[in-house]
Tab-separated table of C-alpha atoms and ligand atoms in Angstrom:
chain	number	residue	atom	x	y	z
A	122	UNK	CA	-0.006	-0.004	0.000
A	123	UNK	CA	1.311	3.452	-0.949
A	124	UNK	CA	0.888	6.549	1.231
A	125	UNK	CA	1.919	10.075	0.267
A	126	UNK	CA	3.856	11.865	2.984
A	127	UNK	CA	4.336	15.625	3.009
A	128	UNK	CA	7.767	15.107	4.539
A	129	UNK	CA	9.228	13.140	1.578
A	130	UNK	CA	6.830	14.672	-0.947
A	131	UNK	CA	6.278	11.287	-2.502
A	132	UNK	CA	4.244	8.152	-2.175
A	133	UNK	CA	5.979	5.608	0.056
A	134	UNK	CA	5.315	1.974	0.833
A	135	UNK	CA	3.357	1.936	4.121
A	136	UNK	CA	5.368	0.269	6.843
A	137	UNK	CA	4.558	1.026	10.467
A	138	UNK	CA	7.303	1.396	13.058
A	139	UNK	CA	6.246	-1.779	14.835
A	140	UNK	CA	4.625	-4.714	13.042
A	141	UNK	CA	0.903	-4.294	12.546
A	142	UNK	CA	0.495	-1.525	15.128
A	143	UNK	CA	-0.345	1.951	13.802
A	144	UNK	CA	-0.225	4.981	16.049
A	145	UNK	CA	-2.097	7.886	14.550
A	146	UNK	CA	-2.667	11.487	15.587
A	147	UNK	CA	-4.880	14.104	13.935
A	148	UNK	CA	-5.183	17.726	15.019
A	149	UNK	CA	-8.677	18.207	16.425
A	150	UNK	CA	-10.714	21.415	16.296
A	151	UNK	CA	-10.450	24.657	18.207
A	152	UNK	CA	-13.842	24.558	19.923
A	153	UNK	CA	-15.329	28.053	19.780
A	154	UNK	CA	-18.025	27.786	17.133
A	155	UNK	CA	-20.089	25.273	15.119
A	156	UNK	CA	-17.919	22.998	12.993
A	157	UNK	CA	-18.230	23.709	9.275
A	158	UNK	CA	-18.131	21.357	6.333
A	159	UNK	CA	-14.396	22.128	5.773
A	160	UNK	CA	-13.746	20.510	9.142
A	161	UNK	CA	-15.965	17.650	8.084
A	162	UNK	CA	-13.837	17.148	4.935
A	163	UNK	CA	-10.656	16.673	6.972
A	164	UNK	CA	-12.213	14.491	9.709
A	165	UNK	CA	-14.188	12.257	7.353
A	166	UNK	CA	-11.030	11.713	5.250
A	167	UNK	CA	-8.992	10.778	8.331
A	168	UNK	CA	-11.819	8.520	9.527
A	169	UNK	CA	-11.486	6.550	6.297
A	170	UNK	CA	-7.711	6.360	6.677
A	171	UNK	CA	-8.161	4.755	10.138
A	172	UNK	CA	-11.005	2.518	8.947
A	173	UNK	CA	-9.037	1.281	5.941
A	174	UNK	CA	-5.933	0.547	7.984
A	175	UNK	CA	-8.074	-1.435	10.447
A	176	UNK	CA	-9.711	-3.247	7.568
A	177	UNK	CA	-6.234	-4.265	6.345
A	178	UNK	CA	-5.557	-5.866	9.752
A	179	UNK	CA	-3.616	-3.077	11.439
A	180	UNK	CA	-4.325	-2.336	15.046
A	181	UNK	CA	-4.820	1.438	14.948
A	182	UNK	CA	-4.639	3.632	18.010
A	183	UNK	CA	-6.050	6.991	16.910
A	184	UNK	CA	-5.709	10.100	19.131
A	185	UNK	CA	-7.195	13.539	18.451
A	186	UNK	CA	-6.360	16.582	20.521
A	187	UNK	CA	-8.944	19.243	21.278
A	188	UNK	CA	-7.825	22.864	21.464
A	189	UNK	CA	-10.003	24.106	24.288
A	190	UNK	CA	-7.894	27.084	25.281
A	191	UNK	CA	-6.843	29.727	22.747
A	192	UNK	CA	-7.241	33.427	21.836
A	193	UNK	CA	-10.352	32.763	19.753
A	194	UNK	CA	-12.036	30.863	22.579
A	195	UNK	CA	-11.177	33.538	25.114
A	196	UNK	CA	-12.407	36.378	22.846
A	197	UNK	CA	-15.665	34.657	21.888
A	198	UNK	CA	-16.419	33.753	25.538
A	199	UNK	CA	-15.825	37.368	26.506
A	200	UNK	CA	-18.279	38.530	23.782
A	201	UNK	CA	-20.858	36.069	25.042
A	202	UNK	CA	-20.144	36.944	28.681
A	203	UNK	CA	-19.468	33.325	29.674
A	204	UNK	CA	-16.375	31.471	30.860
A	205	UNK	CA	-13.957	30.160	28.249
A	206	UNK	CA	-14.378	26.683	29.700
A	207	UNK	CA	-18.173	26.814	29.334
A	208	UNK	CA	-17.863	27.914	25.694
A	209	UNK	CA	-15.352	25.151	24.912
A	210	UNK	CA	-17.551	22.530	26.631
A	211	UNK	CA	-20.566	23.634	24.610
A	212	UNK	CA	-18.850	23.491	21.230
A	213	UNK	CA	-16.974	20.310	22.001
A	214	UNK	CA	-20.317	18.606	22.649
A	215	UNK	CA	-21.589	19.936	19.334
A	216	UNK	CA	-18.461	18.684	17.557
A	217	UNK	CA	-18.952	15.188	18.993
A	218	UNK	CA	-22.623	15.193	17.949
A	219	UNK	CA	-21.844	16.353	14.408
A	220	UNK	CA	-19.103	13.741	13.986
A	221	UNK	CA	-21.418	10.993	15.239
A	222	UNK	CA	-24.021	12.007	12.661
A	223	UNK	CA	-21.400	11.844	9.915
A	224	UNK	CA	-20.390	8.377	11.085
A	225	UNK	CA	-16.899	9.562	12.106
A	226	UNK	CA	-16.323	6.964	14.798
A	227	UNK	CA	-12.755	5.786	14.505
A	228	UNK	CA	-11.068	8.020	17.114
A	229	UNK	CA	-9.979	6.060	20.197
A	230	UNK	CA	-9.090	8.998	22.421
A	231	UNK	CA	-9.929	12.682	22.467
A	232	UNK	CA	-7.408	14.571	24.566
A	233	UNK	CA	-8.178	18.127	25.724
A	234	UNK	CA	-5.308	20.570	25.959
A	235	UNK	CA	-6.458	21.927	29.334
A	236	UNK	CA	-6.172	18.451	30.804
A	237	UNK	CA	-2.518	18.195	29.770
A	238	UNK	CA	-1.090	21.423	31.137
A	239	UNK	CA	1.196	19.492	33.469
A	240	UNK	CA	2.862	17.706	30.492
A	241	UNK	CA	3.071	21.016	28.607
A	242	UNK	CA	4.935	22.642	31.536
A	243	UNK	CA	7.255	19.614	31.813
A	244	UNK	CA	8.151	19.741	28.126
A	245	UNK	CA	8.698	23.499	28.275
A	246	UNK	CA	11.022	23.112	31.276
A	247	UNK	CA	12.960	20.394	29.474
A	248	UNK	CA	13.328	22.522	26.312
A	249	UNK	CA	14.751	25.367	28.431
A	250	UNK	CA	17.129	22.965	30.152
A	251	UNK	CA	18.378	21.605	26.818
A	252	UNK	CA	18.928	25.100	25.495
A	253	UNK	CA	16.136	25.067	22.859
A	254	UNK	CA	13.914	27.571	24.604
A	255	UNK	CA	14.206	30.753	26.650
A	256	UNK	CA	12.073	32.671	29.123
A	257	UNK	CA	11.236	36.314	28.580
A	258	UNK	CA	8.922	38.327	30.870
A	259	UNK	CA	6.868	35.334	31.950
A	260	UNK	CA	6.663	33.974	28.401
A	261	UNK	CA	8.652	31.041	27.056
A	262	UNK	CA	9.703	30.837	23.394
A	263	UNK	CA	11.216	28.110	21.272
A	264	UNK	CA	14.476	29.361	19.772
A	265	UNK	CA	14.193	28.379	16.115
A	266	UNK	CA	17.884	29.124	15.452
A	267	UNK	CA	18.739	26.121	17.651
A	268	UNK	CA	16.909	23.650	15.462
A	269	UNK	CA	18.766	23.281	12.193
A	270	UNK	CA	16.027	21.134	10.579
A	271	UNK	CA	13.408	23.867	10.906
A	272	UNK	CA	11.582	24.028	7.533
A	273	UNK	CA	12.084	20.393	6.509
A	274	UNK	CA	8.370	19.549	6.601
A	275	UNK	CA	7.108	22.604	4.723
A	276	UNK	CA	10.097	22.386	2.400
A	277	UNK	CA	11.046	26.037	2.847
A	278	UNK	CA	14.393	27.614	3.636
A	279	UNK	CA	14.727	29.399	6.920
A	280	UNK	CA	15.016	32.844	5.305
A	281	UNK	CA	11.768	32.225	3.371
A	282	UNK	CA	10.064	31.109	6.530
A	283	UNK	CA	11.079	34.259	8.372
A	284	UNK	CA	9.972	36.449	5.486
A	285	UNK	CA	6.711	34.519	4.872
A	286	UNK	CA	5.604	33.828	8.414
A	287	UNK	CA	2.783	35.894	9.726
A	288	UNK	CA	4.622	36.685	12.900
A	289	UNK	CA	3.260	38.963	15.556
A	290	UNK	CA	5.523	41.808	16.551
A	291	UNK	CA	6.674	40.858	19.983
A	292	UNK	CA	9.539	42.576	21.701
A	293	UNK	CA	9.906	39.640	24.102
A	294	UNK	CA	11.170	37.381	21.315
A	295	UNK	CA	14.817	37.144	20.308
A	296	UNK	CA	13.822	36.552	16.746
A	297	UNK	CA	10.467	36.963	14.906
A	298	UNK	CA	10.143	33.310	13.869
A	299	UNK	CA	10.506	32.037	17.448
A	300	UNK	CA	7.193	30.680	18.703
A	301	UNK	CA	5.495	30.686	22.114
A	302	UNK	CA	5.510	27.596	24.259
A	303	UNK	CA	4.048	29.421	27.263
A	304	UNK	CA	2.184	32.765	27.273
A	305	UNK	CA	2.092	35.006	30.337
A	306	UNK	CA	-1.384	35.882	31.579
A	307	UNK	CA	-3.152	38.981	30.338
A	308	UNK	CA	-5.758	40.684	32.517
A	309	UNK	CA	-9.001	38.627	32.794
A	310	UNK	CA	-7.676	35.573	30.990
A	311	UNK	CA	-7.837	31.991	32.308
A	312	UNK	CA	-4.497	30.914	33.752
A	313	UNK	CA	-2.458	28.079	35.223
A	314	UNK	CA	0.476	28.459	37.634
A	315	UNK	CA	3.865	27.677	36.206
A	316	UNK	CA	7.579	28.183	37.048
A	317	UNK	CA	7.326	31.369	34.889
A	318	UNK	CA	4.263	32.730	36.701
A	319	UNK	CA	0.609	32.633	35.751
A	320	UNK	CA	-0.074	31.909	32.137
A	321	UNK	CA	-1.362	29.442	29.532
A	322	UNK	CA	0.071	27.120	26.928
A	323	UNK	CA	1.078	28.068	23.387
A	324	UNK	CA	-0.696	26.187	20.593
A	325	UNK	CA	2.000	23.938	19.098
A	326	UNK	CA	3.257	22.342	22.320
A	327	UNK	CA	-0.263	21.269	23.184
A	328	UNK	CA	-0.053	18.607	20.491
A	329	UNK	CA	3.377	17.307	21.352
A	330	UNK	CA	2.452	17.120	25.058
A	331	UNK	CA	-0.472	14.901	24.059
A	332	UNK	CA	1.180	12.864	21.304
A	333	UNK	CA	4.424	12.095	23.168
A	334	UNK	CA	2.353	11.149	26.170
A	335	UNK	CA	0.041	8.695	24.394
A	336	UNK	CA	1.939	7.629	21.315
A	337	UNK	CA	5.597	7.766	22.351
A	338	UNK	CA	8.652	9.457	20.875
A	339	UNK	CA	8.037	8.396	17.270
A	340	UNK	CA	4.776	7.367	15.704
A	341	UNK	CA	3.298	6.427	12.353
A	342	UNK	CA	0.656	8.806	11.016
A	343	UNK	CA	-0.034	12.477	11.668
A	344	UNK	CA	-2.912	14.159	9.827
A	345	UNK	CA	-4.591	17.514	9.408
A	346	UNK	CA	-5.464	20.130	6.807
A	347	UNK	CA	-2.703	21.598	4.594
A	348	UNK	CA	-2.981	24.934	6.447
A	349	UNK	CA	-1.378	23.231	9.425
A	350	UNK	CA	1.906	22.282	7.695
A	351	UNK	CA	3.349	25.650	8.561
A	352	UNK	CA	3.816	26.821	11.253
A	353	UNK	CA	1.944	24.278	13.359
A	354	UNK	CA	3.363	20.941	12.232
A	355	UNK	CA	6.773	22.392	11.531
A	356	UNK	CA	6.828	23.617	15.148
A	357	UNK	CA	5.676	20.216	16.450
A	358	UNK	CA	8.589	18.539	14.656
A	359	UNK	CA	11.012	21.075	16.160
A	360	UNK	CA	9.656	20.578	19.682
A	361	UNK	CA	9.513	16.806	19.591
A	362	UNK	CA	12.824	16.149	17.892
A	363	UNK	CA	14.606	18.654	20.181
A	364	UNK	CA	13.105	16.950	23.213
A	365	UNK	CA	13.788	13.308	22.236
A	366	UNK	CA	16.600	13.503	19.676
A	367	UNK	CA	14.668	10.869	17.681
A	368	UNK	CA	14.109	11.455	13.990
A	369	UNK	CA	11.722	11.333	12.338
A	370	UNK	CA	9.122	12.261	14.947
A	371	UNK	CA	6.393	11.087	12.566
A	372	UNK	CA	6.727	8.644	9.638
A	373	UNK	CA	3.858	9.700	7.411
A	374	UNK	CA	2.426	13.226	7.341
A	375	UNK	CA	-1.018	13.258	5.681
A	376	UNK	CA	-2.502	16.596	4.746
A	377	UNK	CA	-5.986	17.142	3.349
A	378	UNK	CA	-6.843	19.619	0.604
A	379	UNK	CA	-9.235	22.417	1.450
A	380	UNK	CA	-12.930	22.688	1.069
A	381	UNK	CA	-13.261	25.900	-0.914
A	382	UNK	CA	-16.041	28.368	-1.655
A	383	UNK	CA	-15.525	30.226	-4.912
A	384	UNK	CA	-11.866	29.212	-4.844
A	385	UNK	CA	-11.299	30.463	-1.306
A	386	UNK	CA	-10.764	28.339	1.813
A	387	UNK	CA	-13.910	27.842	3.863
A	388	UNK	CA	-13.045	29.303	7.245
A	389	UNK	CA	-14.790	30.645	10.295
A	390	UNK	CA	-12.545	33.685	10.261
A	391	UNK	CA	-13.518	34.490	6.619
A	392	UNK	CA	-17.210	34.230	7.402
A	393	UNK	CA	-17.806	32.093	4.257
A	394	UNK	CA	-18.626	28.925	6.091
A	395	UNK	CA	-21.549	26.494	6.067
A	396	UNK	CA	-22.006	24.565	9.273
A	397	UNK	CA	-22.437	20.810	9.247
A	398	UNK	CA	-25.722	21.329	11.116
A	399	UNK	CA	-26.983	23.782	8.518
A	400	UNK	CA	-26.321	21.334	5.690
A	401	UNK	CA	-27.856	18.415	7.608
A	402	UNK	CA	-31.118	20.345	7.944
A	403	UNK	CA	-31.531	19.845	4.195
A	404	UNK	CA	-29.446	16.832	3.306
A	405	UNK	CA	-28.928	13.349	4.717
A	406	UNK	CA	-25.647	12.948	6.681
A	407	UNK	CA	-24.559	10.190	4.318
A	408	UNK	CA	-25.030	12.481	1.344
A	409	UNK	CA	-22.586	14.921	2.866
A	410	UNK	CA	-20.147	12.134	3.770
A	411	UNK	CA	-20.348	10.771	0.244
A	412	UNK	CA	-19.870	14.217	-1.268
A	413	UNK	CA	-16.684	14.698	0.768
A	414	UNK	CA	-15.308	11.260	-0.039
A	415	UNK	CA	-16.013	11.519	-3.753
A	416	UNK	CA	-12.720	13.391	-4.011
A	417	UNK	CA	-9.214	12.277	-3.106
A	418	UNK	CA	-8.335	13.584	0.380
A	419	UNK	CA	-5.411	15.682	-0.931
A	420	UNK	CA	-7.543	17.369	-3.584
A	421	UNK	CA	-9.515	20.511	-2.865
A	422	UNK	CA	-13.281	20.562	-3.348
A	423	UNK	CA	-14.902	23.788	-4.527
A	424	UNK	CA	-18.287	23.679	-2.811
A	425	UNK	CA	-21.535	24.281	-4.638
A	426	UNK	CA	-25.098	23.142	-4.036
A	427	UNK	CA	-25.099	21.847	-7.602
A	428	UNK	CA	-22.290	19.415	-6.769
A	429	UNK	CA	-23.943	18.491	-3.480
A	430	UNK	CA	-27.207	17.749	-5.294
A	431	UNK	CA	-25.364	15.582	-7.794
A	432	UNK	CA	-23.726	13.712	-4.938
A	433	UNK	CA	-27.145	13.250	-3.336
A	434	UNK	CA	-28.498	11.691	-6.518
A	435	UNK	CA	-25.453	9.479	-7.031
A	436	UNK	CA	-25.396	8.293	-3.427
A	437	UNK	CA	-29.071	7.369	-3.471
A	438	UNK	CA	-28.629	5.525	-6.735
A	439	UNK	CA	-25.810	3.393	-5.312
A	440	UNK	CA	-27.537	2.919	-1.971
A	441	UNK	CA	-30.795	1.742	-3.591
A	442	UNK	CA	-28.957	-0.874	-5.697
A	443	UNK	CA	-26.826	-2.061	-2.804
A	444	UNK	CA	-29.911	-2.451	-0.618
A	445	UNK	CA	-31.533	-4.498	-3.333
A	446	UNK	CA	-28.547	-6.869	-3.323
A	447	UNK	CA	-28.378	-6.934	0.466
A	448	UNK	CA	-32.030	-7.961	0.681
A	449	UNK	CA	-31.582	-10.824	-1.772
A	450	UNK	CA	-30.143	-14.220	-1.042
A	451	UNK	CA	-30.232	-15.482	-4.622
A	452	UNK	CA	-32.687	-18.072	-5.902
A	453	UNK	CA	-30.647	-20.486	-7.889
A	454	UNK	CA	-28.096	-22.692	-6.131
A	455	UNK	CA	-26.775	-23.973	-9.449
A	456	UNK	CA	-25.909	-20.447	-10.508
A	457	UNK	CA	-25.034	-19.701	-14.082
A	458	UNK	CA	-27.372	-16.870	-14.842
A	459	UNK	CA	-25.502	-14.025	-13.196
A	460	UNK	CA	-22.289	-14.150	-15.209
A	461	UNK	CA	-22.313	-10.428	-15.904
A	462	UNK	CA	-22.777	-9.574	-12.262
A	463	UNK	CA	-19.971	-11.906	-11.294
A	464	UNK	CA	-17.556	-10.412	-13.852
A	465	UNK	CA	-18.501	-6.867	-12.861
A	466	UNK	CA	-18.026	-7.699	-9.195
A	467	UNK	CA	-14.508	-9.017	-9.861
A	468	UNK	CA	-13.362	-5.960	-11.810
A	469	UNK	CA	-15.063	-3.601	-9.377
A	470	UNK	CA	-13.385	-5.215	-6.347
A	471	UNK	CA	-10.037	-5.069	-8.077
A	472	UNK	CA	-10.424	-1.380	-8.939
A	473	UNK	CA	-11.743	-0.512	-5.507
A	474	UNK	CA	-8.885	-2.008	-3.530
A	475	UNK	CA	-6.266	-0.871	-6.022
A	476	UNK	CA	-7.536	2.707	-5.535
A	477	UNK	CA	-7.666	2.458	-1.728
A	478	UNK	CA	-4.100	1.026	-1.758
A	479	UNK	CA	-3.000	4.003	-3.770
A	480	UNK	CA	-2.895	6.624	-1.036
A	481	UNK	CA	-6.552	6.123	0.031
A	482	UNK	CA	-7.963	7.255	-3.288
A	483	UNK	CA	-11.639	7.267	-2.354
A	484	UNK	CA	-12.528	9.140	-5.562
A	485	UNK	CA	-11.419	6.241	-7.731
A	486	UNK	CA	-12.661	3.640	-5.278
A	487	UNK	CA	-16.171	5.107	-5.344
A	488	UNK	CA	-16.067	5.490	-9.137
A	489	UNK	CA	-15.502	1.732	-9.295
A	490	UNK	CA	-18.813	1.107	-7.544
A	491	UNK	CA	-21.121	2.578	-10.218
A	492	UNK	CA	-20.772	-0.310	-12.717
A	493	UNK	CA	-21.493	-2.759	-9.896
A	494	UNK	CA	-24.666	-0.882	-8.943
A	495	UNK	CA	-25.750	-0.961	-12.580
A	496	UNK	CA	-25.057	-4.680	-12.830
A	497	UNK	CA	-27.084	-5.304	-9.664
A	498	UNK	CA	-30.026	-3.372	-11.118
A	499	UNK	CA	-30.203	-5.502	-14.268
A	500	UNK	CA	-29.302	-8.754	-12.670
A	501	UNK	CA	-31.918	-11.363	-11.711
A	502	UNK	CA	-29.873	-11.906	-8.552
A	503	UNK	CA	-30.305	-15.602	-8.949
A	504	UNK	CA	-26.881	-17.161	-8.416
A	505	UNK	CA	-26.674	-17.759	-4.626
A	506	UNK	CA	-22.875	-17.721	-4.567
A	507	UNK	CA	-22.465	-14.525	-6.628
A	508	UNK	CA	-25.148	-12.696	-4.626
A	509	UNK	CA	-23.449	-13.701	-1.431
A	510	UNK	CA	-20.060	-12.416	-2.729
A	511	UNK	CA	-21.709	-9.141	-3.754
A	512	UNK	CA	-23.224	-8.731	-0.316
A	513	UNK	CA	-19.939	-9.475	1.404
A	514	UNK	CA	-18.174	-6.903	-0.776
A	515	UNK	CA	-20.820	-4.265	-0.008
A	516	UNK	CA	-20.330	-4.979	3.691
A	517	UNK	CA	-16.578	-4.423	3.328
A	518	UNK	CA	-17.158	-1.191	1.373
A	519	UNK	CA	-19.485	0.059	4.016
A	520	UNK	CA	-17.006	-0.766	6.785
A	521	UNK	CA	-14.244	1.091	4.941
A	522	UNK	CA	-16.123	4.127	3.700
A	523	UNK	CA	-18.683	4.372	6.493
A	524	UNK	CA	-21.400	4.602	3.852
A	525	UNK	CA	-24.224	2.273	2.717
A	526	UNK	CA	-24.752	0.941	6.225
A	527	UNK	CA	-27.963	-1.029	6.511
A	528	UNK	CA	-30.113	0.530	9.162
A	529	UNK	CA	-31.943	-1.601	11.650
A	530	UNK	CA	-34.804	-2.903	9.594
A	531	UNK	CA	-37.370	-2.657	12.375
A	532	UNK	CA	-38.826	-6.080	11.472
A	533	UNK	CA	-39.960	-4.643	8.172
A	534	UNK	CA	-40.135	-7.185	5.443
A	535	UNK	CA	-38.898	-5.521	2.245
A	536	UNK	CA	-41.090	-7.766	0.061
A	537	UNK	CA	-44.151	-6.339	1.742
A	538	UNK	CA	-43.083	-2.749	1.097
A	539	UNK	CA	-42.282	-3.639	-2.526
A	540	UNK	CA	-45.773	-5.228	-2.861
A	541	UNK	CA	-47.454	-2.096	-1.406
A	542	UNK	CA	-45.408	0.109	-3.733
A	543	UNK	CA	-46.463	-2.049	-6.700
A	544	UNK	CA	-50.086	-1.371	-5.898
A	545	UNK	CA	-49.305	2.323	-5.418
A	546	UNK	CA	-47.682	2.349	-8.821
A	547	UNK	CA	-50.873	0.969	-10.381
A	548	UNK	CA	-52.923	3.594	-8.581
A	549	UNK	CA	-50.684	6.332	-9.942
A	550	UNK	CA	-50.908	4.915	-13.419
A	551	UNK	CA	-54.695	5.163	-13.057
A	552	UNK	CA	-54.197	8.747	-11.825
A	553	UNK	CA	-55.708	7.900	-8.437
A	554	UNK	CA	-53.233	10.204	-6.718
A	555	UNK	CA	-55.351	10.688	-3.553
A	556	UNK	CA	-54.999	6.990	-2.699
A	557	UNK	CA	-51.340	6.952	-3.726
A	558	UNK	CA	-50.688	9.880	-1.395
A	559	UNK	CA	-52.540	8.167	1.434
A	560	UNK	CA	-50.270	5.144	1.035
A	561	UNK	CA	-47.249	7.445	1.172
A	562	UNK	CA	-48.592	9.081	4.380
A	563	UNK	CA	-49.355	5.740	6.033
A	564	UNK	CA	-45.910	4.371	5.200
A	565	UNK	CA	-44.345	7.543	6.561
A	566	UNK	CA	-46.202	6.982	9.853
A	567	UNK	CA	-44.531	3.562	9.974
A	568	UNK	CA	-41.119	5.135	9.492
A	569	UNK	CA	-40.769	4.450	5.763
A	570	UNK	CA	-40.058	7.340	3.470
A	571	UNK	CA	-40.675	7.010	-0.231
A	572	UNK	CA	-39.404	9.131	-3.068
A	573	UNK	CA	-40.760	9.199	-6.609
A	574	UNK	CA	-38.322	9.764	-9.388
A	575	UNK	CA	-40.006	9.539	-12.782
A	576	UNK	CA	-41.689	6.169	-12.922
A	577	UNK	CA	-39.442	4.691	-10.287
A	578	UNK	CA	-40.092	4.806	-6.557
A	579	UNK	CA	-37.392	4.359	-3.926
A	580	UNK	CA	-37.965	3.768	-0.272
A	581	UNK	CA	-35.886	3.988	2.893
A	582	UNK	CA	-36.331	3.563	6.587
A	583	UNK	CA	-36.254	6.979	8.205
B	32	AMP	P1	-9.429	24.420	13.284
B	32	AMP	O1	-10.596	24.201	14.171
B	32	AMP	O2	-9.535	25.647	12.453
B	32	AMP	O3	-8.162	24.318	14.071
B	32	AMP	O4	-9.415	23.242	12.215
B	32	AMP	C1	-9.480	21.872	12.532
B	32	AMP	C2	-9.076	21.054	11.382
B	32	AMP	O5	-9.912	21.264	10.247
B	32	AMP	C3	-7.641	21.289	10.866
B	32	AMP	O6	-7.025	20.058	10.493
B	32	AMP	C4	-7.843	22.174	9.656
B	32	AMP	O7	-6.799	22.057	8.725
B	32	AMP	C5	-9.136	21.572	9.113
B	32	AMP	N1	-9.837	22.560	8.279
B	32	AMP	C6	-10.240	23.804	8.628
B	32	AMP	N2	-10.855	24.436	7.577
B	32	AMP	C7	-10.813	23.534	6.529
B	32	AMP	C8	-11.257	23.565	5.162
B	32	AMP	N3	-11.879	24.636	4.631
B	32	AMP	N4	-11.065	22.480	4.376
B	32	AMP	C9	-10.446	21.377	4.876
B	32	AMP	N5	-10.004	21.269	6.164
B	32	AMP	C10	-10.173	22.334	6.974
């Protein structure tokens, strides 16, 4: 299996540090507002990375940090006249709820920055002791000039980094590119006691305090959006490798492409964002998940409702066919009649796994499913063995992509629904729409939603 790493800028054979164990870390959100669908793009993509590795037999331990203390949280809490902690709790809960709806379920451990301040202080003290950091007026900064590899992840030279970095003017720093490990308290801000007085952690060290604690000195996969490569991940490498002396800190750096709106990054700060909740008021969660996965994780997606509607159509088409196959057990033990389905299944499976093995290419993997859905639609689904292989493949696909999961069928016999819908179809053909609508309403009361599309009618359990 090949995985592209930002560090080497090429696809590499995937080989974890230790056997079949994969230790994985992804930067979690800063919890001060509703998560938007740009966040969803990154977290859904990383969810599939973890799912696929597990599917391949790796034992994945996946940690996500939560930034629950930060300037944006403090400022928003002040505006709302509540404590920073209360604001962070509220939006963390919302984040968990939204991820649950999108079927993002692969994270083993969420670690909040504020619960790891002790480790942050320990790492800061050690960096000062080793000569990589210095204290200045109650602040502590990492001295970038002491780490000669600075820039290796983002691939920039130090001079470019200094010129390009959006660095705050700060007379406490020796050099503008140095970054804060500990920030002294400003009036009215939350604080923790430290050897340098009251203050709070800087952003970058929050992640190394958590990752070194739970994953050790070197680990396998680190993910996040491409905006995090510099300065965040570059700073993490500098902190961790200065602390431990072990290189590389992380084997594979995976960075997701942005969700864009009119070519611009969707971001809370730009005010061009659509929340996950807002979209889920109008669309099914699995439509959004499908929309995000129908692109390779490193590619950007320029959002439009037109594309989302197309994804909605395509997902429903696939889902309806796959349900048809999942409900069937085949009728003919001798087989023979479903040759086309069998052949399509073989080529689809091959294409699907080849794409997933090529740097988790969900775009190509999903594209491989359309011919299978078509073959299911025209197949008599007679050959017991082929049908069973199709069902088993759909189950694998659903485990990997987190899509097409069969809901609890509430003791509903699909044949009965199909029979009722057949009668409804006859009624519609006779233009007896009042009765057809009453059937729709009655089914809806039983938790079955139907959707007419031309002459065809699809149904689902709501
Ligand atoms: P934040 O809460 O801004 O720290 O972002 C949390 C994660 O979501 C990071 O990995 C970001 O890179 C990612 N992210 C934020 N905005 C977008 C976007 N528009 N497209 C893709 N990923 C994003």
